[in-house]
Short mmCIF file of C-alpha atoms in Angstrom, two decimals:
data_model
loop_
_atom_site.label_atom_id
_atom_site.label_comp_id
_atom_site.label_asym_id
_atom_site.label_seq_id
_atom_site.Cartn_x
_atom_site.Cartn_y
_atom_site.Cartn_z
CA MET A 1 -14.60 32.33 157.26
CA SER A 2 -17.80 33.91 158.54
CA GLU A 3 -19.88 31.82 156.13
CA GLN A 4 -21.01 29.59 159.00
CA LYS A 5 -23.30 32.32 160.28
CA GLY A 6 -24.95 33.01 156.91
CA PRO A 7 -27.08 29.84 156.79
CA GLY A 8 -27.75 30.19 160.53
CA LEU A 9 -29.38 33.57 160.05
CA LEU A 10 -31.11 32.37 156.90
CA LEU A 11 -33.04 29.93 159.11
CA ILE A 12 -35.18 32.91 160.13
CA GLY A 13 -36.78 32.66 156.71
CA VAL A 14 -37.08 28.87 156.42
CA GLY A 15 -40.88 28.85 156.62
CA THR A 16 -41.42 31.52 154.02
CA MET A 17 -38.63 30.04 151.88
CA LEU A 18 -40.62 26.82 151.44
CA THR A 19 -43.85 28.66 150.61
CA SER A 20 -42.22 31.28 148.38
CA MET A 21 -40.39 28.58 146.37
CA THR A 22 -43.77 26.87 145.83
CA VAL A 23 -45.50 30.15 144.91
CA ALA A 24 -42.61 31.17 142.62
CA GLY A 25 -42.78 27.75 140.92
CA PHE A 26 -46.51 28.00 140.28
CA GLY A 27 -46.14 31.66 139.22
CA LEU A 28 -43.37 30.92 136.74
CA GLY A 29 -45.36 27.97 135.38
CA LEU A 30 -48.45 30.15 135.00
CA PHE A 31 -46.40 32.75 133.09
CA VAL A 32 -44.94 30.12 130.74
CA ASP A 33 -48.43 28.61 130.27
CA TYR A 34 -49.88 31.98 129.24
CA TRP A 35 -46.93 32.54 126.93
CA LEU A 36 -47.15 29.13 125.19
CA ASP A 37 -50.92 28.66 125.71
CA THR A 38 -50.41 25.29 127.41
CA GLN A 39 -52.52 25.65 130.60
CA PRO A 40 -52.06 23.94 133.05
CA LEU A 41 -49.06 21.85 132.00
CA PHE A 42 -46.13 24.04 133.07
CA MET A 43 -47.91 25.35 136.14
CA LEU A 44 -48.14 21.80 137.48
CA ILE A 45 -44.59 20.84 136.48
CA PHE A 46 -42.93 24.03 137.77
CA GLY A 47 -45.17 24.05 140.87
CA GLY A 48 -44.04 20.51 141.67
CA LEU A 49 -40.42 21.50 141.09
CA GLY A 50 -40.93 24.49 143.39
CA ILE A 51 -42.20 22.26 146.20
CA VAL A 52 -39.34 19.77 145.71
CA GLY A 53 -36.80 22.61 145.43
CA GLY A 54 -38.14 24.23 148.59
CA ILE A 55 -37.87 20.97 150.55
CA ILE A 56 -34.33 20.36 149.25
CA LYS A 57 -33.28 23.89 150.16
CA VAL A 58 -34.76 23.77 153.65
CA HIS A 59 -33.25 20.31 154.21
CA GLY A 60 -29.86 21.60 153.05
CA LEU A 61 -30.02 24.57 155.44
CA LEU A 62 -31.11 22.45 158.41
CA SER A 63 -28.40 19.85 157.67
CA LYS A 64 -25.73 22.58 157.57
CA LEU A 65 -26.77 23.71 161.02
CA GLY A 66 -26.90 20.20 162.44
CA MET B 1 -82.24 44.04 161.30
CA SER B 2 -80.04 46.15 163.57
CA GLY B 3 -77.56 43.28 163.77
CA SER B 4 -77.26 43.20 159.99
CA SER B 5 -76.80 46.98 159.73
CA SER B 6 -74.20 46.86 162.52
CA GLY B 7 -72.43 44.09 160.60
CA ASN B 8 -72.43 46.21 157.45
CA GLU B 9 -71.01 49.14 159.41
CA THR B 10 -68.26 46.90 160.76
CA VAL B 11 -67.31 45.71 157.28
CA GLU B 12 -67.46 49.28 155.97
CA TYR B 13 -65.26 50.52 158.82
CA ILE B 14 -62.60 47.88 158.13
CA GLN B 15 -62.75 48.35 154.35
CA HIS B 16 -62.54 52.11 154.73
CA HIS B 17 -59.41 51.83 156.88
CA LEU B 18 -57.79 49.37 154.48
CA THR B 19 -58.36 51.58 151.41
CA ASN B 20 -55.52 53.74 150.16
CA LEU B 21 -55.85 57.29 148.89
CA CYS B 22 -55.61 56.35 145.23
CA VAL B 23 -55.16 58.74 142.29
CA GLY B 24 -54.87 57.91 138.60
CA ASP B 25 -56.22 54.59 137.29
CA CYS B 26 -58.52 53.92 140.25
CA ASP B 27 -62.01 52.49 140.49
CA PRO B 28 -64.37 55.40 141.32
CA VAL B 29 -66.53 53.19 143.57
CA THR B 30 -64.09 50.94 145.43
CA HIS B 31 -61.08 53.34 145.16
CA LYS B 32 -58.85 50.35 144.37
CA ALA B 33 -56.15 50.53 141.71
CA VAL B 34 -57.32 49.12 138.39
CA GLY B 35 -54.39 50.00 136.15
CA PHE B 36 -50.65 50.49 136.20
CA TRP B 37 -50.80 54.28 136.60
CA ALA B 38 -52.55 54.25 139.95
CA LEU B 39 -50.67 56.01 142.76
CA HIS B 40 -51.25 55.45 146.45
CA ILE B 41 -50.54 59.00 147.57
CA ASP B 42 -50.77 58.24 151.30
CA THR B 43 -48.20 55.43 151.04
CA VAL B 44 -45.84 57.64 149.03
CA PHE B 45 -46.33 60.59 151.40
CA PHE B 46 -45.74 58.70 154.66
CA SER B 47 -42.78 56.65 153.37
CA VAL B 48 -41.06 59.73 151.93
CA ALA B 49 -41.85 61.81 155.04
CA LEU B 50 -40.33 59.14 157.31
CA GLY B 51 -37.30 58.89 155.02
CA VAL B 52 -36.84 62.68 155.20
CA LEU B 53 -37.26 62.57 158.99
CA MET B 54 -34.53 59.94 159.17
CA ILE B 55 -32.18 62.06 157.01
CA VAL B 56 -32.85 65.30 158.90
CA VAL B 57 -32.36 63.71 162.34
CA SER B 58 -29.16 61.95 161.16
CA ALA B 59 -27.80 65.16 159.64
CA ARG B 60 -28.50 67.17 162.80
CA LEU B 61 -26.94 64.50 164.97
CA GLY B 62 -23.96 64.30 162.61
CA ARG B 63 -23.31 68.03 162.98
CA ASN B 64 -23.52 67.93 166.78
CA LEU B 65 -21.47 64.82 167.53
CA VAL B 66 -19.81 64.83 170.94
CA THR B 67 -16.68 62.87 171.79
CA GLY B 68 -16.03 61.66 175.31
CA THR B 69 -19.40 61.50 177.05
CA PRO B 70 -22.14 61.64 174.40
CA GLY B 71 -25.74 62.47 175.28
CA GLY B 72 -28.64 60.03 175.46
CA PHE B 73 -29.79 60.22 171.84
CA GLN B 74 -26.26 59.95 170.41
CA ASN B 75 -25.70 56.95 172.68
CA PHE B 76 -28.90 55.35 171.41
CA VAL B 77 -27.97 55.91 167.75
CA GLU B 78 -24.43 54.60 168.35
CA MET B 79 -25.96 51.49 169.92
CA ILE B 80 -28.10 50.87 166.80
CA ILE B 81 -25.12 51.46 164.49
CA ASP B 82 -22.95 49.07 166.54
CA PHE B 83 -25.73 46.45 166.45
CA VAL B 84 -26.17 46.66 162.65
CA SER B 85 -22.42 46.84 162.04
CA GLY B 86 -21.97 43.71 164.21
CA GLN B 87 -24.60 41.85 162.17
CA VAL B 88 -22.88 42.83 158.90
CA LYS B 89 -19.42 41.80 160.21
CA ASP B 90 -20.80 38.42 161.37
CA THR B 91 -22.65 37.63 158.17
CA PHE B 92 -20.93 39.35 155.29
CA PRO B 93 -17.74 37.84 153.83
CA GLY B 94 -15.08 40.28 152.64
CA HIS B 95 -15.62 44.02 152.49
CA ASN B 96 -18.17 46.16 150.69
CA PRO B 97 -18.64 49.73 151.97
CA LEU B 98 -22.27 49.80 150.73
CA ILE B 99 -23.63 46.94 152.83
CA ALA B 100 -23.54 48.38 156.38
CA PRO B 101 -25.13 51.78 155.46
CA LEU B 102 -27.71 49.94 153.34
CA ALA B 103 -28.54 47.57 156.18
CA LEU B 104 -28.82 50.45 158.67
CA THR B 105 -31.06 52.45 156.32
CA ILE B 106 -33.32 49.45 155.71
CA PHE B 107 -33.57 48.64 159.42
CA VAL B 108 -34.40 52.20 160.57
CA TRP B 109 -36.69 53.06 157.65
CA VAL B 110 -38.68 49.83 157.83
CA TRP B 111 -38.95 50.20 161.62
CA LEU B 112 -40.23 53.77 161.29
CA MET B 113 -42.79 52.75 158.65
CA ASN B 114 -43.87 49.82 160.83
CA PHE B 115 -44.09 52.14 163.84
CA MET B 116 -46.94 54.05 162.16
CA ASP B 117 -49.03 50.97 163.03
CA LEU B 118 -48.83 51.92 166.72
CA ILE B 119 -50.51 55.30 166.22
CA PRO B 120 -54.23 54.96 167.12
CA VAL B 121 -55.96 53.68 163.97
CA ASP B 122 -58.60 56.43 163.80
CA LEU B 123 -56.44 59.42 164.74
CA LEU B 124 -54.74 60.39 161.47
CA PRO B 125 -57.68 59.41 159.17
CA LEU B 126 -60.00 61.57 161.36
CA ILE B 127 -57.63 64.55 161.22
CA ALA B 128 -57.23 64.10 157.46
CA SER B 129 -60.97 63.95 156.82
CA GLY B 130 -61.83 66.73 159.29
CA VAL B 131 -59.10 69.25 158.44
CA LEU B 132 -58.08 68.43 154.87
CA GLY B 133 -61.24 66.73 153.60
CA ILE B 134 -59.31 63.59 152.60
CA GLU B 135 -61.73 60.67 152.53
CA TYR B 136 -59.28 57.76 152.60
CA LEU B 137 -55.97 57.55 154.44
CA LYS B 138 -53.91 54.46 155.16
CA VAL B 139 -51.06 55.54 157.38
CA VAL B 140 -48.82 52.45 157.51
CA PRO B 141 -46.76 52.25 154.29
CA THR B 142 -45.65 48.66 154.97
CA THR B 143 -49.26 47.44 154.96
CA ASP B 144 -49.28 48.35 151.26
CA LEU B 145 -47.89 45.53 149.11
CA ASN B 146 -46.49 48.14 146.70
CA THR B 147 -44.03 49.41 149.35
CA THR B 148 -42.77 46.03 150.53
CA MET B 149 -42.44 44.60 147.01
CA ALA B 150 -40.71 47.79 145.79
CA MET B 151 -38.14 47.44 148.59
CA ALA B 152 -37.76 43.71 147.93
CA LEU B 153 -37.27 44.32 144.18
CA THR B 154 -34.65 47.00 144.90
CA VAL B 155 -32.75 44.50 147.05
CA PHE B 156 -33.23 41.91 144.29
CA ALA B 157 -31.70 44.34 141.73
CA LEU B 158 -28.67 44.68 144.03
CA ILE B 159 -28.46 40.88 144.34
CA LEU B 160 -28.43 40.55 140.53
CA TYR B 161 -25.86 43.35 140.20
CA TYR B 162 -23.42 41.84 142.72
CA ASN B 163 -23.93 38.31 141.38
CA ILE B 164 -22.91 39.50 137.90
CA LYS B 165 -20.13 41.74 139.26
CA VAL B 166 -18.53 39.02 141.40
CA LYS B 167 -19.20 35.90 139.31
CA GLY B 168 -19.33 37.49 135.86
CA VAL B 169 -22.23 37.02 133.45
CA LEU B 170 -21.05 33.54 132.44
CA GLY B 171 -20.38 32.49 136.03
CA TYR B 172 -23.86 33.61 137.07
CA LEU B 173 -25.49 31.81 134.14
CA LYS B 174 -23.45 28.68 134.94
CA MET B 175 -25.05 28.73 138.39
CA PHE B 176 -28.47 28.52 136.71
CA VAL B 177 -27.41 25.69 134.38
CA PHE B 178 -25.47 23.38 136.74
CA HIS B 179 -27.05 24.09 140.15
CA PRO B 180 -28.34 22.08 142.06
CA PHE B 181 -28.40 18.72 140.19
CA GLY B 182 -25.23 18.89 138.03
CA LYS B 183 -24.79 18.65 134.27
CA PHE B 184 -27.28 15.83 133.60
CA PHE B 185 -30.41 17.78 134.54
CA ILE B 186 -29.83 21.11 132.82
CA PRO B 187 -33.52 21.99 132.06
CA VAL B 188 -34.56 21.13 135.63
CA ASN B 189 -31.60 23.09 137.01
CA ILE B 190 -32.56 26.20 135.02
CA VAL B 191 -36.17 26.08 136.28
CA MET B 192 -35.18 25.34 139.90
CA SER B 193 -32.57 28.10 140.03
CA THR B 194 -34.98 30.59 138.45
CA ILE B 195 -37.63 29.68 141.03
CA GLU B 196 -35.03 30.00 143.80
CA GLU B 197 -34.01 33.48 142.65
CA LEU B 198 -37.64 34.62 142.24
CA ALA B 199 -38.47 33.31 145.71
CA LYS B 200 -36.01 35.76 147.31
CA PRO B 201 -37.87 39.03 146.58
CA LEU B 202 -41.23 37.26 147.00
CA SER B 203 -40.42 36.01 150.50
CA LEU B 204 -38.86 39.35 151.52
CA GLY B 205 -41.82 41.45 150.38
CA LEU B 206 -44.66 39.14 151.34
CA ARG B 207 -43.35 38.42 154.86
CA LEU B 208 -43.18 42.09 155.82
CA PHE B 209 -46.54 42.89 154.20
CA GLY B 210 -48.31 39.89 155.75
CA ASN B 211 -47.12 40.53 159.28
CA LEU B 212 -47.91 44.24 159.26
CA PHE B 213 -51.24 43.88 157.46
CA ALA B 214 -52.37 41.26 159.97
CA GLY B 215 -51.18 43.48 162.83
CA GLU B 216 -53.17 46.44 161.56
CA LEU B 217 -56.25 44.28 161.11
CA VAL B 218 -56.07 43.19 164.76
CA PHE B 219 -55.82 46.86 165.83
CA LEU B 220 -58.94 47.60 163.73
CA LEU B 221 -60.84 44.70 165.29
CA ILE B 222 -59.89 45.87 168.78
CA ALA B 223 -60.99 49.41 167.88
CA LEU B 224 -64.36 47.97 166.83
CA ILE B 225 -64.98 46.56 170.32
CA GLY B 226 -65.36 50.07 171.71
CA GLY B 227 -66.94 51.51 168.58
CA THR B 228 -69.88 49.30 167.66
CA MET B 229 -70.52 47.25 170.79
CA ALA B 230 -70.35 49.93 173.44
CA VAL B 231 -73.80 51.45 173.74
CA GLY B 232 -75.01 52.89 177.06
CA LEU B 233 -74.07 50.80 180.09
CA GLY B 234 -72.34 48.23 177.85
CA ALA B 235 -69.54 50.74 177.43
CA LEU B 236 -68.57 50.15 181.07
CA ILE B 237 -67.56 46.59 180.15
CA TRP B 238 -66.36 47.00 176.57
CA PHE B 239 -64.30 50.16 176.95
CA PRO B 240 -61.93 48.80 179.66
CA LEU B 241 -61.66 45.55 177.69
CA GLN B 242 -60.70 47.53 174.59
CA VAL B 243 -58.06 49.49 176.51
CA VAL B 244 -56.52 46.32 177.98
CA LEU B 245 -56.53 44.46 174.65
CA ASP B 246 -55.16 47.47 172.78
CA LEU B 247 -52.34 47.93 175.28
CA GLY B 248 -51.50 44.21 175.20
CA TRP B 249 -51.44 44.07 171.40
CA LEU B 250 -49.48 47.34 171.24
CA ILE B 251 -46.73 45.94 173.49
CA PHE B 252 -46.64 42.67 171.55
CA HIS B 253 -46.70 44.51 168.22
CA LEU B 254 -43.72 46.63 169.27
CA LEU B 255 -41.79 43.37 169.29
CA VAL B 256 -43.26 42.33 165.92
CA ILE B 257 -42.38 45.57 164.11
CA THR B 258 -38.80 45.46 165.43
CA LEU B 259 -38.44 41.78 164.54
CA GLN B 260 -39.79 42.32 161.01
CA ALA B 261 -37.43 45.26 160.40
CA PHE B 262 -34.56 43.12 161.73
CA ILE B 263 -35.50 40.13 159.53
CA PHE B 264 -35.74 42.31 156.41
CA MET B 265 -32.29 43.73 157.18
CA VAL B 266 -30.68 40.38 158.00
CA LEU B 267 -32.07 38.63 154.92
CA THR B 268 -30.85 41.51 152.73
CA ILE B 269 -27.34 41.07 154.19
CA VAL B 270 -27.50 37.28 153.80
CA TYR B 271 -28.73 37.41 150.18
CA LEU B 272 -26.07 39.98 149.28
CA ALA B 273 -23.45 37.85 151.07
CA MET B 274 -24.55 34.88 148.95
CA ALA B 275 -24.17 37.05 145.85
CA HIS B 276 -20.59 37.88 146.89
CA THR B 277 -19.46 34.25 147.32
CA GLU B 278 -17.94 32.48 144.31
CA ASP B 279 -19.71 29.14 144.89
CA HIS B 280 -23.41 29.46 145.44
#
């Protein structure tokens, strides 16, 4: 089907995808930290997961194209 | 001494141009929003006015459609519709009658709001302060984070709606639990998928805001060349330089505003297409 073109166009946002995954990870961690009063535990864990997730996602997109 | 006062004026000029007309919970000194109930009237006014302009022009054109050999403007609009419709057909699996009109509305509205950046930076604020006595006026709605994030959150609400409609509540939740590392890393999967979903509106809103805000700042800096540096004979050098730089940045920025409107539209289609597919 036309799904081939979806990831291709999504490449436009690869740069911001990596950064926004990282920011979203840190943001979510910060929120959980404020909620549970555990600064900075979850911010570091979720921030790290955001970076890893961003790299995996970008790698997946680039692999699909290649 | 004079250098320092000129520096202060420069900072004041830039800050003044980057301050919205705020009413409600606003700081009386800095005019920045300090609470939830702060409204940026200029942003609301210009975005609504451009939306109304879009509706009125479309309605008038719709009433006077010509078959056979259409006029220049109808041709132009048909070209934009064909372009957007082609993008939707290429990207979007299946059929949803909402997607193409939504994409077209986003593209034209964002482009019009971005286009306000090409109006000379001092023109509308000067008219507003001279005629209406309005002290602050920021004319480009997309240089206000509230506009871009509001649009991104609206798209995000549609993404959530179609995810739940197509996959069902359980199917959507399953995506959070088992994606991307399978059933042995459920807590990690939940966090990663949540981050991935949150990143969509963040990247949509922040990209548009960042590009347009930076563009406006460059226009302000170019405007300062003629404003603060040109005194007496110096104006003979600085004024032509300002004109050349302004024209160059204007032509380049025309490309930027079109590209940003296109990217916002394309990513909306792509995210909604992802929401419509069974496997994510």
